[in-house]
Coordinates of C-alpha atoms and ligand atoms in Angstrom, one line a residue:
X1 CA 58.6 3.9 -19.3
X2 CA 60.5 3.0 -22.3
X3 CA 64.0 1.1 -21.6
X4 CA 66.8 2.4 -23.7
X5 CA 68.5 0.7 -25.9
X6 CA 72.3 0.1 -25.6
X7 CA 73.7 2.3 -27.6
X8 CA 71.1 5.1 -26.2
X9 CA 72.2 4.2 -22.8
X10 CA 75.6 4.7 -23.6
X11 CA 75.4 8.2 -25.3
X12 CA 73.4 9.2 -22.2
X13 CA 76.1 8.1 -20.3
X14 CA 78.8 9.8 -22.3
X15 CA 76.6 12.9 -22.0
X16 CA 76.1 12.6 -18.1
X17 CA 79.7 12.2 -17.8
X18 CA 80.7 15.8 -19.7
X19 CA 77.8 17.3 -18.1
X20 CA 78.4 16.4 -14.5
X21 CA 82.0 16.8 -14.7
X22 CA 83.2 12.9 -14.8
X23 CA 84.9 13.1 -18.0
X24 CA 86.0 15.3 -20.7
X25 CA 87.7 15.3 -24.0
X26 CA 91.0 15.7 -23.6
X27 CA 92.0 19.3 -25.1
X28 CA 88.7 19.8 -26.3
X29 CA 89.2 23.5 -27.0
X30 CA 91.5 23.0 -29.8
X31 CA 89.0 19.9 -31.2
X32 CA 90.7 17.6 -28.8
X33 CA 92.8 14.3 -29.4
X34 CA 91.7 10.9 -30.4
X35 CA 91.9 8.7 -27.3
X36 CA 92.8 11.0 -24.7
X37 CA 90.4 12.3 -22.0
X38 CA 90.5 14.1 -18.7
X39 CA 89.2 13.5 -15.4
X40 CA 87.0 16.3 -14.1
X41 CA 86.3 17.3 -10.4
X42 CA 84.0 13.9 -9.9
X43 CA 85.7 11.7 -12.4
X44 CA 89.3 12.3 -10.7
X45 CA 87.2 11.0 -7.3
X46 CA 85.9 8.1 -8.4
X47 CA 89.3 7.6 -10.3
X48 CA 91.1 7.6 -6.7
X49 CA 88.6 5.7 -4.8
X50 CA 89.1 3.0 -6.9
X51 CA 92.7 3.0 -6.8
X52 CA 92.4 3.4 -3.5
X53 CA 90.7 0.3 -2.5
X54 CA 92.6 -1.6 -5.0
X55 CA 95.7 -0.7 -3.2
X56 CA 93.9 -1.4 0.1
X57 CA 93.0 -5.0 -0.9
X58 CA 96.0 -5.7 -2.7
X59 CA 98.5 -4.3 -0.7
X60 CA 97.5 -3.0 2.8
X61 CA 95.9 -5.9 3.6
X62 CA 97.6 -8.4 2.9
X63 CA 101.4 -9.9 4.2
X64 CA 102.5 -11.1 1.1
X65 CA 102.6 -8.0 -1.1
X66 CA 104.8 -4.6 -1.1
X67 CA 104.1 -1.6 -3.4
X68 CA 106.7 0.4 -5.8
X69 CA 105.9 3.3 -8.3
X70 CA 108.5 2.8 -11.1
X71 CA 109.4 6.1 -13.6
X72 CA 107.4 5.9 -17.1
X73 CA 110.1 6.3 -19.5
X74 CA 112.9 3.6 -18.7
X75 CA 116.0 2.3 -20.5
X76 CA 115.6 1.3 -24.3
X77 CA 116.9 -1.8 -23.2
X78 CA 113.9 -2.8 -20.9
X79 CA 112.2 -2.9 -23.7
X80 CA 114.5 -4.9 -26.2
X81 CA 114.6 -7.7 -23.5
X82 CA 111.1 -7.4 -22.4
X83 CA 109.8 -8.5 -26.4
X84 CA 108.1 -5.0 -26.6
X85 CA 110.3 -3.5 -29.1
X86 CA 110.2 -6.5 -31.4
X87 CA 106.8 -7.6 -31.1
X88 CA 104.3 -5.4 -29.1
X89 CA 102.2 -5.0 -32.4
X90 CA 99.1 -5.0 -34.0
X91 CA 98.0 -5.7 -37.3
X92 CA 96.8 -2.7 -39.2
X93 CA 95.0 -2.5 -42.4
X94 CA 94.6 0.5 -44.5
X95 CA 91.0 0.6 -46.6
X96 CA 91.9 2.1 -49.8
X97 CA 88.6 3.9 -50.0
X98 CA 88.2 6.2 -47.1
X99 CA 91.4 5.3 -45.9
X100 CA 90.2 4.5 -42.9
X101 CA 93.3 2.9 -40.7
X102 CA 91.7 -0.6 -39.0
X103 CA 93.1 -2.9 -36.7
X104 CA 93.0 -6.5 -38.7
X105 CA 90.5 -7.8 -36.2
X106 CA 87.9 -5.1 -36.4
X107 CA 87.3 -6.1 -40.2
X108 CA 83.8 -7.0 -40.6
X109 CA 83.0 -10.3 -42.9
X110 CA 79.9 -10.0 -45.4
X111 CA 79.0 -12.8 -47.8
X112 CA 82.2 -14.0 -47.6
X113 CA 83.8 -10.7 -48.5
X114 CA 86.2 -8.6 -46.2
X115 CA 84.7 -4.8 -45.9
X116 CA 86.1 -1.9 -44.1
X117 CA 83.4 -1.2 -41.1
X118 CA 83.7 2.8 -41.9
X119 CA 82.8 2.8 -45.5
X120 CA 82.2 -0.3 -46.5
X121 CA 84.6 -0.5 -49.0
X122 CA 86.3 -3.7 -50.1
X123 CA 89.6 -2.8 -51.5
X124 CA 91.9 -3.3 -48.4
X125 CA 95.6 -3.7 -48.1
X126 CA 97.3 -6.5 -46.5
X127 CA 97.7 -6.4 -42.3
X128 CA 101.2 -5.3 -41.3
X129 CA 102.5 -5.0 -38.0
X130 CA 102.4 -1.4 -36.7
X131 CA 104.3 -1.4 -33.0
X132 CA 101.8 0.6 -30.2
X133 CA 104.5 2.0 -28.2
X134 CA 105.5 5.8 -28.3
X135 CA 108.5 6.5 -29.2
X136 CA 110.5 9.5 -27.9
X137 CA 114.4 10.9 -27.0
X138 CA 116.2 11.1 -23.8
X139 CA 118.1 14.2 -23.6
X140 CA 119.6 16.9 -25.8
X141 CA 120.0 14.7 -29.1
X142 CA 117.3 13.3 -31.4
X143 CA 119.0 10.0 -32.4
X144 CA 119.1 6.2 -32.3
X145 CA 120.9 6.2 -29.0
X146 CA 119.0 8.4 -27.3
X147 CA 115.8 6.4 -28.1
X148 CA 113.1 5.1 -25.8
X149 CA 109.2 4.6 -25.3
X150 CA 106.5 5.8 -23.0
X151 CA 105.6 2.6 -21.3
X152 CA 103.5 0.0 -22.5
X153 CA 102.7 -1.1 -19.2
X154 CA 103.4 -0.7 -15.9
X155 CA 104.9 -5.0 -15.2
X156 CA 108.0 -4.5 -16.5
X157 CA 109.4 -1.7 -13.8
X158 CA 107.9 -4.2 -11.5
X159 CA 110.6 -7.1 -13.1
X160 CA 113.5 -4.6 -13.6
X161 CA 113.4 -3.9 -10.0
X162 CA 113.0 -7.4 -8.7
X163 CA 116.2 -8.0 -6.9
X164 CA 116.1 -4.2 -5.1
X165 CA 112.7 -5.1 -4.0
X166 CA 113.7 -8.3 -3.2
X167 CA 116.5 -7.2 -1.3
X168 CA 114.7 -4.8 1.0
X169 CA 111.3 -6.2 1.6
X170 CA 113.3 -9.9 2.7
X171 CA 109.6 -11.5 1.4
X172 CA 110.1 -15.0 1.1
X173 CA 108.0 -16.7 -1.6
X174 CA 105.6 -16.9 -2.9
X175 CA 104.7 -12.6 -2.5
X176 CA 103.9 -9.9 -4.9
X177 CA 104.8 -6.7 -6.0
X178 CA 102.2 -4.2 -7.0
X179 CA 101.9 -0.8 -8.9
X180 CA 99.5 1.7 -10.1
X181 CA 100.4 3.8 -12.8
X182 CA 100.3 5.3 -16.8
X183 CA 100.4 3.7 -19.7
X184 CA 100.7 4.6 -23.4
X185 CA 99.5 2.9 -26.4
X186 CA 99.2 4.3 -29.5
X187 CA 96.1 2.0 -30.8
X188 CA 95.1 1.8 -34.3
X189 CA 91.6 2.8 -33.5
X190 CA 90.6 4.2 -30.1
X191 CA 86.7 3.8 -29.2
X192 CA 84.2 3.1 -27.4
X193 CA 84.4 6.7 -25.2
X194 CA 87.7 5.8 -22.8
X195 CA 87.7 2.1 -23.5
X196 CA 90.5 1.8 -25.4
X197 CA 92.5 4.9 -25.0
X198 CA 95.8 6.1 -26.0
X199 CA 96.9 6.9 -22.5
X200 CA 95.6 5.3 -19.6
X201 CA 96.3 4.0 -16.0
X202 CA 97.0 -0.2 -14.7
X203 CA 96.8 -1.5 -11.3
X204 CA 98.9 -4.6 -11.7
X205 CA 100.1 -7.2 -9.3
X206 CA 103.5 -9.6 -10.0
X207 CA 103.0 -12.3 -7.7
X208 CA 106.0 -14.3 -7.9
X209 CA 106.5 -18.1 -6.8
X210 CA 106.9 -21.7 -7.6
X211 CA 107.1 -23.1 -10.8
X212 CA 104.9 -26.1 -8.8
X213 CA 102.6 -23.3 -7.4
X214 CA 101.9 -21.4 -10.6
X215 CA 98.5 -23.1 -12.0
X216 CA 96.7 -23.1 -8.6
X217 CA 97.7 -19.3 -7.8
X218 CA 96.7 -18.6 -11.4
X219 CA 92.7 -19.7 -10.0
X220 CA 93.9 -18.5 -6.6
X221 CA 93.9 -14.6 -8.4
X222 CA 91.3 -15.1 -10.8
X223 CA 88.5 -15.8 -7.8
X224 CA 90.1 -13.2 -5.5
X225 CA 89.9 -10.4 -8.5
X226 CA 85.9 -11.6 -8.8
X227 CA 85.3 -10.8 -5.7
X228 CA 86.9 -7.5 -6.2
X229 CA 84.9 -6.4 -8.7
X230 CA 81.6 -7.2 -6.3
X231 CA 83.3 -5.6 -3.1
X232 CA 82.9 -2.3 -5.6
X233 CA 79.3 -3.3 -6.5
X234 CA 80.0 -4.8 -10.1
X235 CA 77.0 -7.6 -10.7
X236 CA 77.9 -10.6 -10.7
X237 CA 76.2 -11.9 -13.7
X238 CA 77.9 -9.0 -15.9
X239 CA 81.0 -10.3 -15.4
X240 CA 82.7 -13.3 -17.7
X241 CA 85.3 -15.2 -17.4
X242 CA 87.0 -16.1 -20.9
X243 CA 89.8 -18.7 -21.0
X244 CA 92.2 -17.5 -23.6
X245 CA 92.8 -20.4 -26.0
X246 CA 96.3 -21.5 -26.7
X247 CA 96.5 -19.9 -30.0
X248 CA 95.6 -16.3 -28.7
X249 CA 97.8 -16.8 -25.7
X250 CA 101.4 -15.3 -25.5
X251 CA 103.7 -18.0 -26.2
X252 CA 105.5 -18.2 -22.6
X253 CA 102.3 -18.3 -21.0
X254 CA 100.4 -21.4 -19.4
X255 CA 97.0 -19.7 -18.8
X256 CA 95.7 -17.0 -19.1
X257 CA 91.8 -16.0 -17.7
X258 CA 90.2 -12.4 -19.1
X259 CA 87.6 -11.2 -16.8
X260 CA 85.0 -9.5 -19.3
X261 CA 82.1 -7.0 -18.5
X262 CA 79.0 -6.3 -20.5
X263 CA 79.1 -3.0 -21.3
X264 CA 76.4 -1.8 -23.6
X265 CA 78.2 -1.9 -26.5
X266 CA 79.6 -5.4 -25.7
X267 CA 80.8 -8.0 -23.9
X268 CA 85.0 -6.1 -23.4
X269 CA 87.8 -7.5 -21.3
X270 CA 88.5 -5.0 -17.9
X271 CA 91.5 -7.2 -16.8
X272 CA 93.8 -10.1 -17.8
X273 CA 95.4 -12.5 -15.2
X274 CA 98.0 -14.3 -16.8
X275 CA 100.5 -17.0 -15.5
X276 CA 103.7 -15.9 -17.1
X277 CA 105.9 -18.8 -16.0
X278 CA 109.4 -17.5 -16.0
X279 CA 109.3 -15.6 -18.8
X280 CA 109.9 -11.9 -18.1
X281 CA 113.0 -12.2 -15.0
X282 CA 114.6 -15.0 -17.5
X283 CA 114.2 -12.6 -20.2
X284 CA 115.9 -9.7 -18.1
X285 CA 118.5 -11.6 -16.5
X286 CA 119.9 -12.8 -19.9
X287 CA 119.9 -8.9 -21.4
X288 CA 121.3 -7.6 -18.0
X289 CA 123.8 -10.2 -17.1
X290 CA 122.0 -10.0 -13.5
X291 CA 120.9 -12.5 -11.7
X292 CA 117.2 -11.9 -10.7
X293 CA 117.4 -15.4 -9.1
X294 CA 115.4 -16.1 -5.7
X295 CA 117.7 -18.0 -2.6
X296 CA 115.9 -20.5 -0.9
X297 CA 117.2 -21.0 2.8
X298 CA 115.3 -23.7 3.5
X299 CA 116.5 -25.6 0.5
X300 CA 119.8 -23.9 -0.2
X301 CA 118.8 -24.0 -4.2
X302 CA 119.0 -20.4 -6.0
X303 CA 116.4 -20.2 -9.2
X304 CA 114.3 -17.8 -10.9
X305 CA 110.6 -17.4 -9.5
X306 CA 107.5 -17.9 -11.5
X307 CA 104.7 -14.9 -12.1
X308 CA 100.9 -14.9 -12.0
X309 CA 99.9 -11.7 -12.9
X310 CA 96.4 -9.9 -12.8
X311 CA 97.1 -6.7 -14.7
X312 CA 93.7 -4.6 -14.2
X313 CA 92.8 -1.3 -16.1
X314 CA 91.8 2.1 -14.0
X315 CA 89.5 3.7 -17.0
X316 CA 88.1 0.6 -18.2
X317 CA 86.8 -0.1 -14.6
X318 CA 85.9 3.4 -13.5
X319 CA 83.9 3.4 -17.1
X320 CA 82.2 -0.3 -16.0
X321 CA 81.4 1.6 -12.5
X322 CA 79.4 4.4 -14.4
X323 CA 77.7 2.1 -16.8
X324 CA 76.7 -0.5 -14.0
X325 CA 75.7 2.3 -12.0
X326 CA 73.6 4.6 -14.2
X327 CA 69.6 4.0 -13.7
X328 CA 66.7 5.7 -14.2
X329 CA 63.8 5.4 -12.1
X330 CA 60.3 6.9 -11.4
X331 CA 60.5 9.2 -8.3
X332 CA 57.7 12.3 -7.4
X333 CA 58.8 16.2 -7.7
X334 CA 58.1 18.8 -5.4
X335 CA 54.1 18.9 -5.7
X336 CA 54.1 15.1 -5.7
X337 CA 54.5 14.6 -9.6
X338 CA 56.5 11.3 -10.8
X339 CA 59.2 12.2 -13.0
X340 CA 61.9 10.4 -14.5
X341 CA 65.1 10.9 -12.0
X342 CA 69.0 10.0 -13.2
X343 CA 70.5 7.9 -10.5
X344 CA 74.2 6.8 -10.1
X345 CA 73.7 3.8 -7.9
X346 CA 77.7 3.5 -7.2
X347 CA 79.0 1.6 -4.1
X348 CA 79.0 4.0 -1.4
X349 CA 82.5 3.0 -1.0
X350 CA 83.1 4.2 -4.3
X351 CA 80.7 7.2 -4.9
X352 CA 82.9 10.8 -5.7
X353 CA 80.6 12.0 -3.0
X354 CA 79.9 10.7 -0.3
X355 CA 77.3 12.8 1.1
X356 CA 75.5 16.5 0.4
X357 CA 75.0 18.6 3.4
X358 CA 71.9 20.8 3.0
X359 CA 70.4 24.0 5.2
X360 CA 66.7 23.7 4.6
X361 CA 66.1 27.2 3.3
X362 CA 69.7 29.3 2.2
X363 CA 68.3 32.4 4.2
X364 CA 68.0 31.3 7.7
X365 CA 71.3 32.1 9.5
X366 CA 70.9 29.6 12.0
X367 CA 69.6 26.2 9.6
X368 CA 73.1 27.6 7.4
X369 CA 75.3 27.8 10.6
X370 CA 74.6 24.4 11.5
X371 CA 74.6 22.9 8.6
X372 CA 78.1 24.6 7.6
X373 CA 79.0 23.3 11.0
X374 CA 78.0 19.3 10.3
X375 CA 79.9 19.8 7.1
X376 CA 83.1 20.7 9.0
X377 CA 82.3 18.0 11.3
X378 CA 82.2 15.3 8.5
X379 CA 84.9 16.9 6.1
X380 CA 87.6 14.8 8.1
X381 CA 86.6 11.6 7.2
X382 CA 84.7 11.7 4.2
X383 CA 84.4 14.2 0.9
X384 CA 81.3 16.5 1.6
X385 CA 79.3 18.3 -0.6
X386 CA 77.6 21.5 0.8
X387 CA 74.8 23.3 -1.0
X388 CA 72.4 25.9 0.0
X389 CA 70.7 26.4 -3.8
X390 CA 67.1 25.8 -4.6
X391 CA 64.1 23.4 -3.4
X392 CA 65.4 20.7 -0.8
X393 CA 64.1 18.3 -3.8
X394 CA 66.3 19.8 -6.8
X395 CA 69.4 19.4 -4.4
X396 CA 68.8 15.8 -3.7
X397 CA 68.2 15.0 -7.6
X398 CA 71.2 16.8 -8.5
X399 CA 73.3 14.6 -5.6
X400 CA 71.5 11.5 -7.0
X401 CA 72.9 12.3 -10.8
X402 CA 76.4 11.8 -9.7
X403 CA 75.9 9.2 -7.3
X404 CA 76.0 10.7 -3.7
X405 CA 74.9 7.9 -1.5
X406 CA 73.5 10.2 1.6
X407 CA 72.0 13.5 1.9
X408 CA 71.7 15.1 5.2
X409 CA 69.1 17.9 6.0
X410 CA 69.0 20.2 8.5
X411 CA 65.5 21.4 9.1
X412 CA 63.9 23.6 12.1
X413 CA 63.6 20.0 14.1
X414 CA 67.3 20.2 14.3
X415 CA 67.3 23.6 16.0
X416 CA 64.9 22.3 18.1
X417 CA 62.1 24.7 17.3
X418 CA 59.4 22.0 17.1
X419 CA 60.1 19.0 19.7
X420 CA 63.2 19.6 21.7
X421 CA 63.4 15.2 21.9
X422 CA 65.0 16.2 18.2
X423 CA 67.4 19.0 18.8
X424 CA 70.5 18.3 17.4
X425 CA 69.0 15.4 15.0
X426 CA 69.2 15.7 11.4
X427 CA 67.2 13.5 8.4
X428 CA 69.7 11.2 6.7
X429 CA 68.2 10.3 3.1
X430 CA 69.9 7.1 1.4
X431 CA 70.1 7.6 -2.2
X432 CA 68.4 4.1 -3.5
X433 CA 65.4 4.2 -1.4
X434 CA 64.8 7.7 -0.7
X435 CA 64.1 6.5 2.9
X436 CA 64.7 9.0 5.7
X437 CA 65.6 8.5 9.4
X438 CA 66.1 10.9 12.0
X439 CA 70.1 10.9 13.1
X440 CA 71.8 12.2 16.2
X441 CA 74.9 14.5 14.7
X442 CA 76.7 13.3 17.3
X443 CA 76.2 9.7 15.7
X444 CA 76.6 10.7 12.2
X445 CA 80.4 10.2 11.6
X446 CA 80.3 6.6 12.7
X447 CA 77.0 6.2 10.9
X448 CA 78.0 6.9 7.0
X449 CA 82.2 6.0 7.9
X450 CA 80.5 2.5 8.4
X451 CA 78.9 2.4 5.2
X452 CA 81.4 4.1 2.6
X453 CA 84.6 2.5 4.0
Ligands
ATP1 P1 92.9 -5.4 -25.5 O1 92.9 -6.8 -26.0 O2 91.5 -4.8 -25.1 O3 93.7 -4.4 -26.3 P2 95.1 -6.2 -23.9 O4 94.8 -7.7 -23.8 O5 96.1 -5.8 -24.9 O6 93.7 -5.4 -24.1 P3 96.6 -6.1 -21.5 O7 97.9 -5.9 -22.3 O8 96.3 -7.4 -20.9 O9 95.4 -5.6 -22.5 O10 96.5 -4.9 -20.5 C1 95.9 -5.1 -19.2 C2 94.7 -4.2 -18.9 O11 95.1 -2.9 -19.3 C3 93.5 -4.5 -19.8 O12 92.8 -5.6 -19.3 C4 92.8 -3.2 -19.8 O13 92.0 -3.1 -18.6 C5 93.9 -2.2 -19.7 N1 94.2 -1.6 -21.1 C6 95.0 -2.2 -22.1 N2 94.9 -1.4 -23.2 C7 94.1 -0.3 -22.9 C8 93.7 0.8 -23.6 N3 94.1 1.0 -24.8 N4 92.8 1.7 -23.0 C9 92.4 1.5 -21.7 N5 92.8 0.4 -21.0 C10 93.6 -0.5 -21.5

């Protein structure tokens, strides 16, 4: 069997996820809009699950960090303080030719010469800075006072609401605050399918501190967000850690780590963890006239905490779960036959599906009662997929496509019919190997709940 190339992988990729329902373009009726995409029916599960167990790591288990969910749109002000409105920019170059719009750093070098990478061309204009945030109005009048943006990011509700978060939690330090939400950039030049998209989702973390405490917590986060990625079955030799050198890093920082993945069309950043120092509450307590300071009982000293933030993006990841997880192997058909089978290998833990429920044949009342009835069983605590359609074979490919890590067939051994030792057994058929074992229903719940959580 051939391998695919890269960029082959990825179009088959893109292709599974419109065709299976992971991801579409967003309004794709009307010829859609660059950088936006929808979640379908499997794409919005995988979406959750991950946020999920981000939430679960980050928040439920652990003492030290509380959650909050702060609005999207936010006073102009926020953003005036936060640097955003000033300098949240890129540089953009026009190409004369095609007029092509690029970002300064996608500009390809030949011989020397600057050329746009869409034509070719070399007549380009000077980078200016061209801000990424949205702008829009807040309420009835479309002027400068009644100006704000869609947010960049989801951090700065996080530092705006320090002291009310503060106030209730009564977390001493150092402790974090976390959030999951939207984000809107308007880049220069979305690509790579929903890599860098227009609108997307963060999970970020502020974990405040110690000015002393800063560097080590910076490692502290960087090792604990590795093991997050292989906790949802990312490999570890795909990932990267790149330092940011001190001329790419924002100025107020003192380190700053990028966790890269190799997608196949490059080695891309999926999350940055950043020490922050001061910057942002210092920032905010000058524009408010608040003080976001932190009392220390022990000490009796009142100062502002220091931030180590790993700011991690939803679609970036849930796109590094599909690419890590798509594989094609040999596997026989129905008269024995190898053929080429699509496999999702995702995490259980992570998989849209979590297992397929299947009557042997669709017209035998009793295989389709049961069945229905081990469905209800399982629906509780896990998403189940029941279908009665086609050869017991096709079912299972189609559950392998998207990832489904357990199939469960009810056969006439389950009624009983053959040896009555296996009445009420049912064959549980793991996804990777194809391996089947006979399984007591009774014992199924605990079984897969085991494996998936
Ligand atoms: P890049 O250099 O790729 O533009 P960034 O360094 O500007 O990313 P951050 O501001 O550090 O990104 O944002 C934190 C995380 O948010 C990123 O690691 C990424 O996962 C996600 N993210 C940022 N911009 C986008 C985007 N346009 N589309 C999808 N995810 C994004």
């Amino acid at each position: 069997m051939s391998v695919p190339s890269d960029s082959q992988r990825m179009e088959k990729i893109v292709s599974l996820c419109k065709r299976r329902g992971f991801i579409f373009q967003s309004s794709e009726i009307y010829g859609g809009l660059n950088g936006l995409w929808d979640y379908g029916p499997l794409g919005v599960e995988l979406k959750r699950n991950l946020k999920n167990y981000w939430w679960r790591v980050m928040v439920h288990e652990r003492d030290d960090v509380v959650g909050m969910d702060g609005s999207i749109l936010m006073n102009r002000a926020v953003w005036k303080a936060s640097g955003h409105e000033d300098t949240f920019t890129d540089p953009m170059v026009d190409c004369r030719s095609c007029k092509a719009r690029l970002r300064a750093d996608q500009i390809v070098e030949k011989k020397g010469a600057k050329q746009c990478p869409v034509c070719g061309g070399k007549d380009l204009t000077e980078p200016r800075s061209f801000n990424l945030m949205f702008k829009t109005y807040v309420g009835a009048t479309e002027d400068e006072s009644s100006v704000t943006y869609l947010r960049p990011e989801t951090a700065q509700a996080i530092f705006a609401q320090f002291k009310n978060v503060l106030d209730v939690s009564r977390k001493k330090l150092p402790f974090g605050i976390a959030q999951i939400g939207k984000a809107f950039r308007n880049e220069i030049n979305p690509r790579n399918f929903t890599f860098r998209s227009r609108e997307f989702e963060q999970m970020e973390l502020e974990y405040f501190c110690r000015a002393e405490e800063g560097i080590k917590l910076l490692e502290y986060w960087k090792e604990e967000r590795l093991k997050f990625y292989g906790n949802i079955g990312i490999a570890r030799d795909k990932l990267h850690v790149l330092t940011v050198p001190d001329e790419e890093r924002a100025f107020y920082s003192k380190g700053t780590y990028d966790i890269e993945y190799d997608f196949p069309f490059g080695r891309q950043e999926l999350e940055g963890v950043a020490y922050r120092t001061d910057y942002d509450l210092s920032q905010h307590q000058k524009a408010s006239g608040k003080s976001l300071e932190y009392f220390d009982e022990e000490t009796k000293q009142k100062f502002l905490p220091h931030v180590v933030e790993p700011s991690a993006g939803v679609d970036r990841t849930v796109l590094a779960l599909i690419c890590e997880a798509y594989s094609e192997d040999q596997a026989p058909d129905e008269k024995g036959k190898m053929e080429t089978r699509v496999v999702l290998r995702f995490h259980p833990r992570l998989a849209p599906i979590k297992c397929g429920v299947f009557p042997l044949l669709k017209n035998n009342e009793q295989l389709v009662a049961k069945a229905k009835q081990i469905a209800d069983l399982l629906r509780p605590h896990m998403f189940v997929f029941y279908d009665e359609g086609g050869a017991i074979g096709r079912r299972y490919r189609r559950q392998d496509e998207i990832g489904t890590p357990f199939g469960i067939t009810v056969d006439f051994e389950t009624l009983g019919e053959k040896d009555s030792a296996l009445c009420d057994t049912v064959t549980v058929r793991e996804r990777d190997s194809m391996k089947q074992e006979r399984v007591a229903i009774k014992d199924l719940a605990n079984l897969l709940v085991a494996q998936i959580s």
